[in-house]
Amino acid sequence: MILATARGPTARDTEARRCLLSAGLLFVSTQCQNARLMAGTLYIVATPIGNLEDITQRALRVLREVDVVACEDTRHTQRLLNHFAIKTKTVSYHEHNERERTEELCRLLESGKNIALVSDAGMPLVSDPGFRVVNAAIERDFPVVAIPGAAAFVTALVVSGMPADQFLFAGFLPSRTNARRAKLETLREIPTTLIFYEAPHRILDTLSDIVALLGDRPVVVARELTKFYEEFLRGTAEQVRLQLAARPSVKGEITLLIGKGAPAVATTSVEEAVHELEEAGIPRMDAIKQVARERGLSKRDVYKQVSG
Amino acid sequence: MILATARGPTARDTEARRCLLSAGLLFVSTQCQNARLMAGTLYIVATPIGNLEDITQRALRVLREVDVVACEDTRHTQRLLNHFAIKTKTVSYHEHNERERTEELCRLLESGKNIALVSDAGMPLVSDPGFRVVNAAIERDFPVVAIPGAAAFVTALVVSGMPADQFLFAGFLPSRTNARRAKLETLREIPTTLIFYEAPHRILDTLSDIVALLGDRPVVVARELTKFYEEFLRGTAEQVRLQLAARPSVKGEITLLIGKGAPAVATTSVEEAVHELEEAGIPRMDAIKQVARERGLSKRDVYKQVSG
């Protein structure tokens, strides 16, 4: 089934006309100014991820002009709207009411109302709810228009120093240990930069898992992106883990990037490598296992060298 | 080597202070207003991908306040700057002079000048030049700050209707046929949404390759994103190919999305499927080969059914 965007052009023409208009390139008639009132459009609107200046002119206009803003958390979004003196009505949608809300929102679109869909931060749908609403709108042939803007993973990627021409975004890592490890295992052979979101209280465990399962690869931990305490930590997974472990606590949302698995050039002896890990608090047999994996040796060989 | 962002906080503090300031939450002293003059910061600034309204407040401020805007194409970026009455000096950097330009830009940062790095459209570094400049700045410990905004692949993804929680972005597909096919082959087993950029004059060949190498998967072709003629075509690779092939020409930059490989439910007989492909101009033996692959049958079996 090919879903042509039958009603799309109306809304999009209006968008484009406004753009040309704002550039002084189009004379606009009353008729075409009214076009946007004819069909209900679902706008997917990117909002700031930490710095209120990171919002586009079009996002502000759309949030102001639509009939309803559908938010992940109305209190959170209300603060954004208040800051920009936007009075538009809000409704909540989230994981737990998305099914019912989808029907309500589609009825609004059907009746010609325009809706802006936002998440708490960044681009909706990318590790955020909204998928069901957008797909319902597509299936029912309502025009759907994305208003591009901030997304944390892209922001982290371009400052990471890692290749940005190819990457795999894998969203939030599972919170349960076994599920997280299984997920990392499935990504071991992917030959691109890997990007994840991770909670601050799990980052140390996750970095340990990376060392154990993927090897001591280059990683970047990006914290508090675009905020006052924005920070990028770069090094191997183990180096960054040790650096974070030395802190009393780790706070803020984290974007974690893992570099392509290039075999690290060994600058220390096998014995030294095991000793370093032990000093970092890793049990001797785990340290031996890890060094064996990193160096492509058998555990037995490493054990012999350490004990010899 | 862990590259701590030694000089980062200065610039970032300034950013954050401005944000708080604009929110009326910070009283700013003269001293802290001068802080941004102390160190050279490299800003990676996202610019619109087709609609001039798709630029953030922070991007406009940074483009206005930096000493130099480093552009992929100065004439292209000059139009953007003119539109917003920004007078900042521009310099060009591109694939062919990036090495020399990197040294010049680092000397500017060293001398305390602030630089905004932009590409022709969207977020620099994502399928755009800039990687060398950013990595040189990171290695030499200059503060690097991303100003998030529009990126075509994210814009296409959220309107595509395909899962946006996990995806692989693979940049531009190679222009040479064999290289393109080899690239698609390597991505066959990746169990996520795949995203590419493709030139309009190659999209038909690429869709044929997808059908042949990955099977007749769901695809979305997004054209002219955020522009007047923005269009999304959804269907299987073959359906979308036939739809585009029926046009006199295909224009505009394309973002191509490929869905996870789910075996399509066959709604036509093997004979009908071959006949349909033949009518679409595919030679009989190629059509048989393709249907065999799609249905998990041997070529011999399909041949028998068609000839029987």
mmCIF file of N, CA and C in Angstrom, chain B residues 186-306:
data_model
loop_
_atom_site.group_PDB
_atom_site.id
_atom_site.type_symbol
_atom_site.label_atom_id
_atom_site.label_comp_id
_atom_site.label_asym_id
_atom_site.label_seq_id
_atom_site.Cartn_x
_atom_site.Cartn_y
_atom_site.Cartn_z
ATOM 1 N N THR B 186 26.372 -5.290 2.943
ATOM 2 C CA THR B 186 26.913 -5.287 4.313
ATOM 3 C C THR B 186 25.835 -4.924 5.327
ATOM 4 N N LEU B 187 24.755 -4.287 4.855
ATOM 5 C CA LEU B 187 23.729 -3.815 5.789
ATOM 6 C C LEU B 187 22.520 -4.736 5.847
ATOM 7 N N ARG B 188 22.580 -5.811 5.069
ATOM 8 C CA ARG B 188 21.433 -6.694 4.940
ATOM 9 C C ARG B 188 20.929 -7.257 6.279
ATOM 10 N N GLU B 189 21.858 -7.581 7.161
ATOM 11 C CA GLU B 189 21.465 -8.255 8.408
ATOM 12 C C GLU B 189 21.234 -7.301 9.581
ATOM 13 N N ILE B 190 21.450 -5.999 9.355
ATOM 14 C CA ILE B 190 21.261 -5.039 10.450
ATOM 15 C C ILE B 190 19.762 -4.957 10.766
ATOM 16 N N PRO B 191 19.380 -5.264 12.020
ATOM 17 C CA PRO B 191 17.950 -5.369 12.327
ATOM 18 C C PRO B 191 17.311 -4.046 12.761
ATOM 19 N N THR B 192 17.675 -2.947 12.112
ATOM 20 C CA THR B 192 17.077 -1.656 12.468
ATOM 21 C C THR B 192 16.680 -0.923 11.184
ATOM 22 N N THR B 193 15.971 0.192 11.360
ATOM 23 C CA THR B 193 15.708 1.090 10.243
ATOM 24 C C THR B 193 17.048 1.576 9.686
ATOM 25 N N LEU B 194 17.195 1.579 8.365
ATOM 26 C CA LEU B 194 18.414 2.073 7.712
ATOM 27 C C LEU B 194 18.102 3.420 7.051
ATOM 28 N N ILE B 195 19.026 4.365 7.181
ATOM 29 C CA ILE B 195 18.817 5.702 6.590
ATOM 30 C C ILE B 195 20.002 6.058 5.694
ATOM 31 N N PHE B 196 19.706 6.567 4.504
ATOM 32 C CA PHE B 196 20.731 6.974 3.534
ATOM 33 C C PHE B 196 20.383 8.331 2.951
ATOM 34 N N TYR B 197 21.399 8.959 2.385
ATOM 35 C CA TYR B 197 21.146 10.071 1.474
ATOM 36 C C TYR B 197 21.416 9.546 0.070
ATOM 37 N N GLU B 198 20.612 9.977 -0.901
ATOM 38 C CA GLU B 198 20.809 9.517 -2.273
ATOM 39 C C GLU B 198 20.517 10.649 -3.259
ATOM 40 N N ALA B 199 21.226 10.635 -4.376
ATOM 41 C CA ALA B 199 20.999 11.637 -5.423
ATOM 42 C C ALA B 199 19.758 11.247 -6.223
ATOM 43 N N PRO B 200 18.985 12.250 -6.692
ATOM 44 C CA PRO B 200 17.726 11.937 -7.381
ATOM 45 C C PRO B 200 17.921 11.097 -8.648
ATOM 46 N N HIS B 201 19.051 11.291 -9.354
ATOM 47 C CA HIS B 201 19.233 10.563 -10.620
ATOM 48 C C HIS B 201 19.678 9.120 -10.388
ATOM 49 N N ARG B 202 19.919 8.745 -9.136
ATOM 50 C CA ARG B 202 20.313 7.361 -8.872
ATOM 51 C C ARG B 202 19.258 6.583 -8.107
ATOM 52 N N ILE B 203 18.167 7.259 -7.701
ATOM 53 C CA ILE B 203 17.234 6.606 -6.780
ATOM 54 C C ILE B 203 16.572 5.369 -7.391
ATOM 55 N N LEU B 204 16.276 5.398 -8.700
ATOM 56 C CA LEU B 204 15.623 4.231 -9.309
ATOM 57 C C LEU B 204 16.546 3.011 -9.273
ATOM 58 N N ASP B 205 17.819 3.231 -9.648
ATOM 59 C CA ASP B 205 18.782 2.124 -9.609
ATOM 60 C C ASP B 205 18.946 1.599 -8.184
ATOM 61 N N THR B 206 19.009 2.515 -7.247
ATOM 62 C CA THR B 206 19.202 2.101 -5.853
ATOM 63 C C THR B 206 18.013 1.277 -5.358
ATOM 64 N N LEU B 207 16.804 1.708 -5.702
ATOM 65 C CA LEU B 207 15.620 0.943 -5.286
ATOM 66 C C LEU B 207 15.620 -0.445 -5.922
ATOM 67 N N SER B 208 16.055 -0.551 -7.189
ATOM 68 C CA SER B 208 16.179 -1.870 -7.832
ATOM 69 C C SER B 208 17.177 -2.728 -7.058
ATOM 70 N N ASP B 209 18.314 -2.118 -6.704
ATOM 71 C CA ASP B 209 19.328 -2.864 -5.955
ATOM 72 C C ASP B 209 18.792 -3.357 -4.618
ATOM 73 N N ILE B 210 17.983 -2.506 -3.977
ATOM 74 C CA ILE B 210 17.417 -2.891 -2.678
ATOM 75 C C ILE B 210 16.524 -4.121 -2.846
ATOM 76 N N VAL B 211 15.647 -4.072 -3.862
ATOM 77 C CA VAL B 211 14.759 -5.211 -4.105
ATOM 78 C C VAL B 211 15.595 -6.467 -4.351
ATOM 79 N N ALA B 212 16.638 -6.315 -5.176
ATOM 80 C CA ALA B 212 17.447 -7.474 -5.549
ATOM 81 C C ALA B 212 18.269 -8.002 -4.380
ATOM 82 N N LEU B 213 18.811 -7.112 -3.555
ATOM 83 C CA LEU B 213 19.774 -7.544 -2.537
ATOM 84 C C LEU B 213 19.163 -7.699 -1.150
ATOM 85 N N LEU B 214 18.174 -6.862 -0.813
ATOM 86 C CA LEU B 214 17.608 -6.919 0.542
ATOM 87 C C LEU B 214 16.188 -7.478 0.531
ATOM 88 N N GLY B 215 15.629 -7.668 -0.663
ATOM 89 C CA GLY B 215 14.232 -8.096 -0.757
ATOM 90 C C GLY B 215 13.331 -6.876 -0.855
ATOM 91 N N ASP B 216 12.055 -7.109 -1.123
ATOM 92 C CA ASP B 216 11.124 -5.997 -1.359
ATOM 93 C C ASP B 216 10.645 -5.420 -0.032
ATOM 94 N N ARG B 217 11.570 -4.803 0.671
ATOM 95 C CA ARG B 217 11.258 -4.274 2.011
ATOM 96 C C ARG B 217 10.455 -2.983 1.951
ATOM 97 N N PRO B 218 9.841 -2.626 3.089
ATOM 98 C CA PRO B 218 9.212 -1.299 3.147
ATOM 99 C C PRO B 218 10.286 -0.217 3.045
ATOM 100 N N VAL B 219 10.024 0.805 2.244
ATOM 101 C CA VAL B 219 10.936 1.949 2.165
ATOM 102 C C VAL B 219 10.125 3.238 2.241
ATOM 103 N N VAL B 220 10.831 4.306 2.591
ATOM 104 C CA VAL B 220 10.263 5.649 2.501
ATOM 105 C C VAL B 220 11.256 6.505 1.732
ATOM 106 N N VAL B 221 10.778 7.198 0.718
ATOM 107 C CA VAL B 221 11.601 8.165 -0.007
ATOM 108 C C VAL B 221 11.102 9.554 0.395
ATOM 109 N N ALA B 222 11.987 10.313 1.058
ATOM 110 C CA ALA B 222 11.633 11.675 1.479
ATOM 111 C C ALA B 222 12.385 12.642 0.577
ATOM 112 N N ARG B 223 11.645 13.511 -0.084
ATOM 113 C CA ARG B 223 12.227 14.441 -1.050
ATOM 114 C C ARG B 223 11.998 15.875 -0.606
ATOM 115 N N GLU B 224 13.007 16.728 -0.830
ATOM 116 C CA GLU B 224 12.837 18.165 -0.632
ATOM 117 C C GLU B 224 12.319 18.493 0.773
ATOM 118 N N LEU B 225 12.938 17.897 1.757
ATOM 119 C CA LEU B 225 12.487 18.069 3.136
ATOM 120 C C LEU B 225 12.449 19.540 3.542
ATOM 121 N N THR B 226 11.374 19.916 4.200
ATOM 122 C CA THR B 226 11.102 21.274 4.727
ATOM 123 C C THR B 226 10.927 22.309 3.613
ATOM 124 N N LYS B 227 10.988 21.855 2.342
ATOM 125 C CA LYS B 227 10.848 22.806 1.225
ATOM 126 C C LYS B 227 9.422 22.783 0.670
ATOM 127 N N PHE B 228 9.202 23.638 -0.327
ATOM 128 C CA PHE B 228 7.883 23.798 -0.940
ATOM 129 C C PHE B 228 7.335 22.463 -1.438
ATOM 130 N N TYR B 229 8.175 21.665 -2.086
ATOM 131 C CA TYR B 229 7.709 20.407 -2.677
ATOM 132 C C TYR B 229 8.014 19.190 -1.807
ATOM 133 N N GLU B 230 8.117 19.382 -0.503
ATOM 134 C CA GLU B 230 8.371 18.251 0.401
ATOM 135 C C GLU B 230 7.401 17.115 0.089
ATOM 136 N N GLU B 231 7.945 15.900 0.029
ATOM 137 C CA GLU B 231 7.122 14.751 -0.334
ATOM 138 C C GLU B 231 7.659 13.494 0.344
ATOM 139 N N PHE B 232 6.736 12.671 0.825
ATOM 140 C CA PHE B 232 7.094 11.366 1.373
ATOM 141 C C PHE B 232 6.384 10.293 0.558
ATOM 142 N N LEU B 233 7.142 9.354 0.002
ATOM 143 C CA LEU B 233 6.550 8.206 -0.690
ATOM 144 C C LEU B 233 6.794 6.980 0.164
ATOM 145 N N ARG B 234 5.720 6.260 0.448
ATOM 146 C CA ARG B 234 5.829 5.071 1.299
ATOM 147 C C ARG B 234 5.310 3.858 0.560
ATOM 148 N N GLY B 235 5.935 2.721 0.771
ATOM 149 C CA GLY B 235 5.490 1.481 0.155
ATOM 150 C C GLY B 235 6.629 0.484 0.213
ATOM 151 N N THR B 236 6.517 -0.604 -0.545
ATOM 152 C CA THR B 236 7.681 -1.480 -0.638
ATOM 153 C C THR B 236 8.642 -0.838 -1.642
ATOM 154 N N ALA B 237 9.891 -1.307 -1.633
ATOM 155 C CA ALA B 237 10.910 -0.738 -2.524
ATOM 156 C C ALA B 237 10.414 -0.764 -3.966
ATOM 157 N N GLU B 238 9.787 -1.864 -4.372
ATOM 158 C CA GLU B 238 9.329 -2.007 -5.752
ATOM 159 C C GLU B 238 8.154 -1.074 -6.047
ATOM 160 N N GLN B 239 7.236 -0.956 -5.100
ATOM 161 C CA GLN B 239 6.092 -0.052 -5.295
ATOM 162 C C GLN B 239 6.561 1.392 -5.474
ATOM 163 N N VAL B 240 7.473 1.799 -4.612
ATOM 164 C CA VAL B 240 7.966 3.182 -4.684
ATOM 165 C C VAL B 240 8.773 3.380 -5.958
ATOM 166 N N ARG B 241 9.544 2.349 -6.355
ATOM 167 C CA ARG B 241 10.330 2.454 -7.585
ATOM 168 C C ARG B 241 9.408 2.649 -8.792
ATOM 169 N N LEU B 242 8.349 1.856 -8.839
ATOM 170 C CA LEU B 242 7.414 1.968 -9.967
ATOM 171 C C LEU B 242 6.768 3.353 -9.998
ATOM 172 N N GLN B 243 6.432 3.853 -8.810
ATOM 173 C CA GLN B 243 5.788 5.162 -8.740
ATOM 174 C C GLN B 243 6.726 6.266 -9.257
ATOM 175 N N LEU B 244 7.993 6.194 -8.847
ATOM 176 C CA LEU B 244 8.963 7.209 -9.287
ATOM 177 C C LEU B 244 9.300 7.030 -10.765
ATOM 178 N N ALA B 245 9.353 5.768 -11.217
ATOM 179 C CA ALA B 245 9.716 5.488 -12.612
ATOM 180 C C ALA B 245 8.670 6.047 -13.573
ATOM 181 N N ALA B 246 7.447 6.202 -13.085
ATOM 182 C CA ALA B 246 6.375 6.706 -13.943
ATOM 183 C C ALA B 246 6.469 8.219 -14.155
ATOM 184 N N ARG B 247 7.362 8.870 -13.416
ATOM 185 C CA ARG B 247 7.484 10.333 -13.549
ATOM 186 C C ARG B 247 8.480 10.695 -14.651
ATOM 187 N N PRO B 248 8.296 11.852 -15.272
ATOM 188 C CA PRO B 248 9.275 12.253 -16.295
ATOM 189 C C PRO B 248 10.675 12.419 -15.688
ATOM 190 N N SER B 249 10.780 12.889 -14.461
ATOM 191 C CA SER B 249 12.087 13.008 -13.798
ATOM 192 C C SER B 249 11.896 13.077 -12.297
ATOM 193 N N VAL B 250 12.956 12.802 -11.578
ATOM 194 C CA VAL B 250 12.924 12.906 -10.117
ATOM 195 C C VAL B 250 13.945 13.963 -9.726
ATOM 196 N N LYS B 251 13.509 14.937 -8.962
ATOM 197 C CA LYS B 251 14.419 16.031 -8.581
ATOM 198 C C LYS B 251 14.517 16.176 -7.068
ATOM 199 N N GLY B 252 15.540 16.891 -6.630
ATOM 200 C CA GLY B 252 15.669 17.240 -5.227
ATOM 201 C C GLY B 252 16.457 16.205 -4.460
ATOM 202 N N GLU B 253 17.028 16.634 -3.342
ATOM 203 C CA GLU B 253 17.796 15.706 -2.525
ATOM 204 C C GLU B 253 16.869 14.700 -1.847
ATOM 205 N N ILE B 254 17.373 13.486 -1.715
ATOM 206 C CA ILE B 254 16.529 12.414 -1.206
ATOM 207 C C ILE B 254 17.102 11.808 0.071
ATOM 208 N N THR B 255 16.246 11.627 1.055
ATOM 209 C CA THR B 255 16.596 10.790 2.193
ATOM 210 C C THR B 255 15.810 9.497 2.018
ATOM 211 N N LEU B 256 16.532 8.378 2.050
ATOM 212 C CA LEU B 256 15.926 7.073 1.785
ATOM 213 C C LEU B 256 15.968 6.251 3.067
ATOM 214 N N LEU B 257 14.816 5.712 3.464
ATOM 215 C CA LEU B 257 14.759 4.874 4.656
ATOM 216 C C LEU B 257 14.324 3.476 4.260
ATOM 217 N N ILE B 258 14.972 2.482 4.836
ATOM 218 C CA ILE B 258 14.614 1.088 4.569
ATOM 219 C C ILE B 258 14.195 0.451 5.881
ATOM 220 N N GLY B 259 13.041 -0.205 5.860
ATOM 221 C CA GLY B 259 12.530 -0.834 7.069
ATOM 222 C C GLY B 259 13.221 -2.159 7.350
ATOM 223 N N LYS B 260 13.033 -2.616 8.541
ATOM 224 C CA LYS B 260 13.547 -3.929 8.927
ATOM 225 C C LYS B 260 13.040 -4.978 7.958
ATOM 226 N N GLY B 261 13.865 -5.930 7.657
ATOM 227 C CA GLY B 261 13.472 -6.959 6.697
ATOM 228 C C GLY B 261 12.464 -7.930 7.271
ATOM 229 N N ALA B 262 11.183 -7.630 7.056
ATOM 230 C CA ALA B 262 10.140 -8.572 7.467
ATOM 231 C C ALA B 262 9.641 -9.263 6.213
ATOM 232 N N PRO B 263 9.571 -10.585 6.205
ATOM 233 C CA PRO B 263 9.116 -11.267 5.001
ATOM 234 C C PRO B 263 7.718 -10.788 4.635
ATOM 235 N N ALA B 264 7.586 -10.259 3.442
ATOM 236 C CA ALA B 264 6.300 -9.720 3.002
ATOM 237 C C ALA B 264 5.297 -10.853 2.842
ATOM 238 N N VAL B 265 4.079 -10.576 3.228
ATOM 239 C CA VAL B 265 3.017 -11.557 3.000
ATOM 240 C C VAL B 265 2.673 -11.524 1.517
ATOM 241 N N ALA B 266 2.750 -12.663 0.872
ATOM 242 C CA ALA B 266 2.498 -12.714 -0.563
ATOM 243 C C ALA B 266 1.006 -12.593 -0.833
ATOM 244 N N THR B 267 0.624 -11.577 -1.605
ATOM 245 C CA THR B 267 -0.796 -11.394 -1.926
ATOM 246 C C THR B 267 -1.057 -11.747 -3.383
ATOM 247 N N THR B 268 -0.002 -12.058 -4.102
ATOM 248 C CA THR B 268 -0.162 -12.439 -5.508
ATOM 249 C C THR B 268 0.476 -13.809 -5.695
ATOM 250 N N SER B 269 0.078 -14.506 -6.768
ATOM 251 C CA SER B 269 0.704 -15.787 -7.080
ATOM 252 C C SER B 269 2.107 -15.532 -7.618
ATOM 253 N N VAL B 270 2.923 -16.581 -7.617
ATOM 254 C CA VAL B 270 4.281 -16.475 -8.132
ATOM 255 C C VAL B 270 4.244 -16.004 -9.593
ATOM 256 N N GLU B 271 3.316 -16.575 -10.349
ATOM 257 C CA GLU B 271 3.208 -16.234 -11.765
ATOM 258 C C GLU B 271 2.879 -14.737 -11.951
ATOM 259 N N GLU B 272 1.890 -14.283 -11.154
ATOM 260 C CA GLU B 272 1.502 -12.868 -11.217
ATOM 261 C C GLU B 272 2.665 -11.950 -10.836
ATOM 262 N N ALA B 273 3.396 -12.352 -9.817
ATOM 263 C CA ALA B 273 4.508 -11.521 -9.334
ATOM 264 C C ALA B 273 5.562 -11.356 -10.424
ATOM 265 N N VAL B 274 5.890 -12.447 -11.109
ATOM 266 C CA VAL B 274 6.871 -12.376 -12.194
ATOM 267 C C VAL B 274 6.336 -11.489 -13.317
ATOM 268 N N HIS B 275 5.052 -11.682 -13.636
ATOM 269 C CA HIS B 275 4.435 -10.922 -14.720
ATOM 270 C C HIS B 275 4.472 -9.418 -14.427
ATOM 271 N N GLU B 276 4.160 -9.064 -13.173
ATOM 272 C CA GLU B 276 4.175 -7.650 -12.759
ATOM 273 C C GLU B 276 5.555 -7.034 -12.968
ATOM 274 N N LEU B 277 6.576 -7.790 -12.585
ATOM 275 C CA LEU B 277 7.946 -7.275 -12.725
ATOM 276 C C LEU B 277 8.304 -7.114 -14.202
ATOM 277 N N GLU B 278 7.897 -8.088 -14.991
ATOM 278 C CA GLU B 278 8.185 -8.002 -16.421
ATOM 279 C C GLU B 278 7.526 -6.760 -17.028
ATOM 280 N N GLU B 279 6.290 -6.512 -16.602
ATOM 281 C CA GLU B 279 5.585 -5.329 -17.106
ATOM 282 C C GLU B 279 6.287 -4.043 -16.685
ATOM 283 N N ALA B 280 6.996 -4.113 -15.570
ATOM 284 C CA ALA B 280 7.740 -2.943 -15.099
ATOM 285 C C ALA B 280 9.081 -2.824 -15.805
ATOM 286 N N GLY B 281 9.322 -3.698 -16.780
ATOM 287 C CA GLY B 281 10.517 -3.567 -17.620
ATOM 288 C C GLY B 281 11.700 -4.413 -17.162
ATOM 289 N N ILE B 282 11.481 -5.284 -16.187
ATOM 290 C CA ILE B 282 12.571 -6.138 -15.708
ATOM 291 C C ILE B 282 12.629 -7.402 -16.570
ATOM 292 N N PRO B 283 13.820 -7.757 -17.094
ATOM 293 C CA PRO B 283 13.936 -8.959 -17.934
ATOM 294 C C PRO B 283 13.416 -10.200 -17.206
ATOM 295 N N ARG B 284 12.848 -11.131 -17.972
ATOM 296 C CA ARG B 284 12.167 -12.290 -17.416
ATOM 297 C C ARG B 284 13.021 -13.061 -16.399
ATOM 298 N N MET B 285 14.289 -13.331 -16.745
ATOM 299 C CA MET B 285 15.117 -14.141 -15.849
ATOM 300 C C MET B 285 15.430 -13.382 -14.554
ATOM 301 N N ASP B 286 15.601 -12.048 -14.668
ATOM 302 C CA ASP B 286 15.825 -11.231 -13.463
ATOM 303 C C ASP B 286 14.579 -11.227 -12.587
ATOM 304 N N ALA B 287 13.425 -11.163 -13.240
ATOM 305 C CA ALA B 287 12.158 -11.158 -12.499
ATOM 306 C C ALA B 287 11.990 -12.485 -11.752
ATOM 307 N N ILE B 288 12.332 -13.572 -12.426
ATOM 308 C CA ILE B 288 12.234 -14.901 -11.796
ATOM 309 C C ILE B 288 13.181 -14.992 -10.595
ATOM 310 N N LYS B 289 14.384 -14.482 -10.797
ATOM 311 C CA LYS B 289 15.405 -14.493 -9.741
ATOM 312 C C LYS B 289 14.896 -13.716 -8.514
ATOM 313 N N GLN B 290 14.324 -12.549 -8.802
ATOM 314 C CA GLN B 290 13.863 -11.681 -7.709
ATOM 315 C C GLN B 290 12.703 -12.306 -6.940
ATOM 316 N N VAL B 291 11.745 -12.835 -7.670
ATOM 317 C CA VAL B 291 10.585 -13.448 -7.013
ATOM 318 C C VAL B 291 11.047 -14.656 -6.190
ATOM 319 N N ALA B 292 11.986 -15.417 -6.739
ATOM 320 C CA ALA B 292 12.512 -16.566 -6.004
ATOM 321 C C ALA B 292 13.099 -16.121 -4.675
ATOM 322 N N ARG B 293 13.884 -15.035 -4.740
ATOM 323 C CA ARG B 293 14.515 -14.547 -3.508
ATOM 324 C C ARG B 293 13.468 -14.084 -2.514
ATOM 325 N N GLU B 294 12.488 -13.305 -3.017
ATOM 326 C CA GLU B 294 11.454 -12.759 -2.133
ATOM 327 C C GLU B 294 10.618 -13.843 -1.479
ATOM 328 N N ARG B 295 10.356 -14.927 -2.234
ATOM 329 C CA ARG B 295 9.461 -15.959 -1.712
ATOM 330 C C ARG B 295 10.212 -17.098 -1.031
ATOM 331 N N GLY B 296 11.522 -17.016 -1.041
ATOM 332 C CA GLY B 296 12.296 -18.094 -0.443
ATOM 333 C C GLY B 296 12.197 -19.386 -1.246
ATOM 334 N N LEU B 297 12.055 -19.254 -2.574
ATOM 335 C CA LEU B 297 11.971 -20.429 -3.454
ATOM 336 C C LEU B 297 13.242 -20.534 -4.295
ATOM 337 N N SER B 298 13.450 -21.676 -4.910
ATOM 338 C CA SER B 298 14.565 -21.790 -5.846
ATOM 339 C C SER B 298 14.135 -21.179 -7.174
ATOM 340 N N LYS B 299 15.143 -20.686 -7.933
ATOM 341 C CA LYS B 299 14.848 -20.102 -9.242
ATOM 342 C C LYS B 299 14.140 -21.138 -10.126
ATOM 343 N N ARG B 300 14.597 -22.389 -9.985
ATOM 344 C CA ARG B 300 14.057 -23.493 -10.759
ATOM 345 C C ARG B 300 12.547 -23.665 -10.523
ATOM 346 N N ASP B 301 12.169 -23.582 -9.228
ATOM 347 C CA ASP B 301 10.755 -23.721 -8.869
ATOM 348 C C ASP B 301 9.912 -22.608 -9.488
ATOM 349 N N VAL B 302 10.426 -21.375 -9.374
ATOM 350 C CA VAL B 302 9.678 -20.243 -9.922
ATOM 351 C C VAL B 302 9.561 -20.403 -11.436
ATOM 352 N N TYR B 303 10.683 -20.774 -12.071
ATOM 353 C CA TYR B 303 10.704 -20.947 -13.520
ATOM 354 C C TYR B 303 9.643 -21.957 -13.959
ATOM 355 N N LYS B 304 9.569 -23.064 -13.218
ATOM 356 C CA LYS B 304 8.589 -24.120 -13.514
ATOM 357 C C LYS B 304 7.166 -23.585 -13.435
ATOM 358 N N GLN B 305 6.889 -22.825 -12.334
ATOM 359 C CA GLN B 305 5.526 -22.311 -12.139
ATOM 360 C C GLN B 305 5.138 -21.330 -13.236
ATOM 361 N N VAL B 306 6.120 -20.526 -13.658
ATOM 362 C CA VAL B 306 5.832 -19.509 -14.663
ATOM 363 C C VAL B 306 5.642 -20.159 -16.035
#
